[in-house]
XYZ file of C-alpha atoms in Angstrom:
94
model
C 13.598 -2.819 30.328
C 14.005 0.554 28.488
C 17.483 1.197 26.837
C 19.244 4.476 27.552
C 20.754 5.791 24.197
C 23.607 8.333 23.768
C 22.767 10.727 20.993
C 25.470 9.153 18.804
C 23.868 5.647 19.212
C 20.394 6.909 18.512
C 21.520 8.796 15.482
C 23.157 5.807 14.005
C 20.990 3.092 14.890
C 19.009 1.360 12.088
C 15.266 0.928 13.129
C 13.023 -1.080 10.975
C 10.833 1.055 8.405
C 7.890 2.712 9.752
C 6.278 3.046 6.380
C 4.721 0.530 3.955
C 4.969 3.269 1.293
C 7.357 6.055 2.053
C 6.298 8.743 3.091
C 2.676 8.047 2.442
C 1.583 4.953 4.249
C 2.652 4.218 7.743
C 2.782 0.533 8.952
C -0.462 -0.381 10.619
C -2.296 2.607 8.828
C -5.492 2.161 7.165
C -6.374 3.590 3.725
C -9.877 4.917 2.771
C -10.294 6.012 -0.792
C -13.074 8.498 -1.281
C -14.075 10.348 -4.566
C -16.471 10.806 -7.399
C -17.878 7.793 -9.241
C -15.656 6.725 -12.111
C -12.471 8.761 -11.106
C -10.247 5.641 -10.697
C -10.553 4.675 -6.952
C -10.806 0.859 -7.601
C -8.018 0.767 -10.174
C -5.840 2.981 -7.714
C -6.759 0.596 -4.797
C -5.935 -2.475 -6.696
C -2.648 -1.025 -8.012
C -1.746 -0.363 -4.488
C -2.648 -3.713 -2.971
C -0.666 -5.345 -5.892
C 2.468 -3.120 -5.213
C 2.269 -3.891 -1.639
C 2.102 -7.541 -2.294
C 4.907 -7.880 -4.741
C 7.007 -5.136 -2.654
C 7.689 -3.149 -5.705
C 7.664 0.666 -6.717
C 4.399 2.487 -6.658
C 4.067 4.874 -9.801
C 7.848 4.380 -10.521
C 8.423 6.836 -7.521
C 7.461 5.490 -4.168
C 9.374 2.428 -2.738
C 7.006 -0.147 -0.942
C 7.718 -2.746 1.696
C 6.364 -6.174 0.792
C 3.397 -6.991 2.887
C 0.172 -8.704 3.340
C -3.026 -6.925 2.001
C -6.693 -7.242 2.843
C -8.909 -5.558 0.120
C -12.559 -5.067 1.235
C -14.964 -3.732 -1.444
C -18.392 -2.757 -0.111
C -20.185 -0.737 -2.626
C -20.048 -2.651 -5.948
C -21.792 -5.620 -7.480
C -19.914 -8.815 -7.976
C -19.863 -8.832 -11.754
C -18.429 -5.311 -11.898
C -15.652 -6.263 -9.394
C -14.927 -9.382 -11.110
C -14.401 -7.527 -14.440
C -11.989 -5.155 -12.747
C -9.964 -7.826 -11.098
C -9.552 -9.722 -14.377
C -8.362 -6.476 -16.096
C -5.850 -5.805 -13.014
C -4.591 -9.499 -13.369
C -3.232 -8.473 -16.843
C -0.718 -6.274 -15.107
C -0.270 -7.864 -11.480
C -0.289 -11.416 -10.076
C -3.227 -11.082 -7.769
């Protein structure tokens, strides 16, 4: 059954956050990183994933909602990805 709201009720109701990262990434959204080789897409994606997993603040500015993350890497060899994960683990618990 749909609830009918008065303007006052609606204005003061506390809805759950619709963002994983306010105001950048909506809940249920998909992130695709695209850019030139070597620009830092992997570092950014790992930082983003770690921040969401920990529920921290991204770049000291954007509040994140702690959540589960699935990270897919499709265009890099295993050895390079392993090196990047090892470097990222110095700063985040992955």
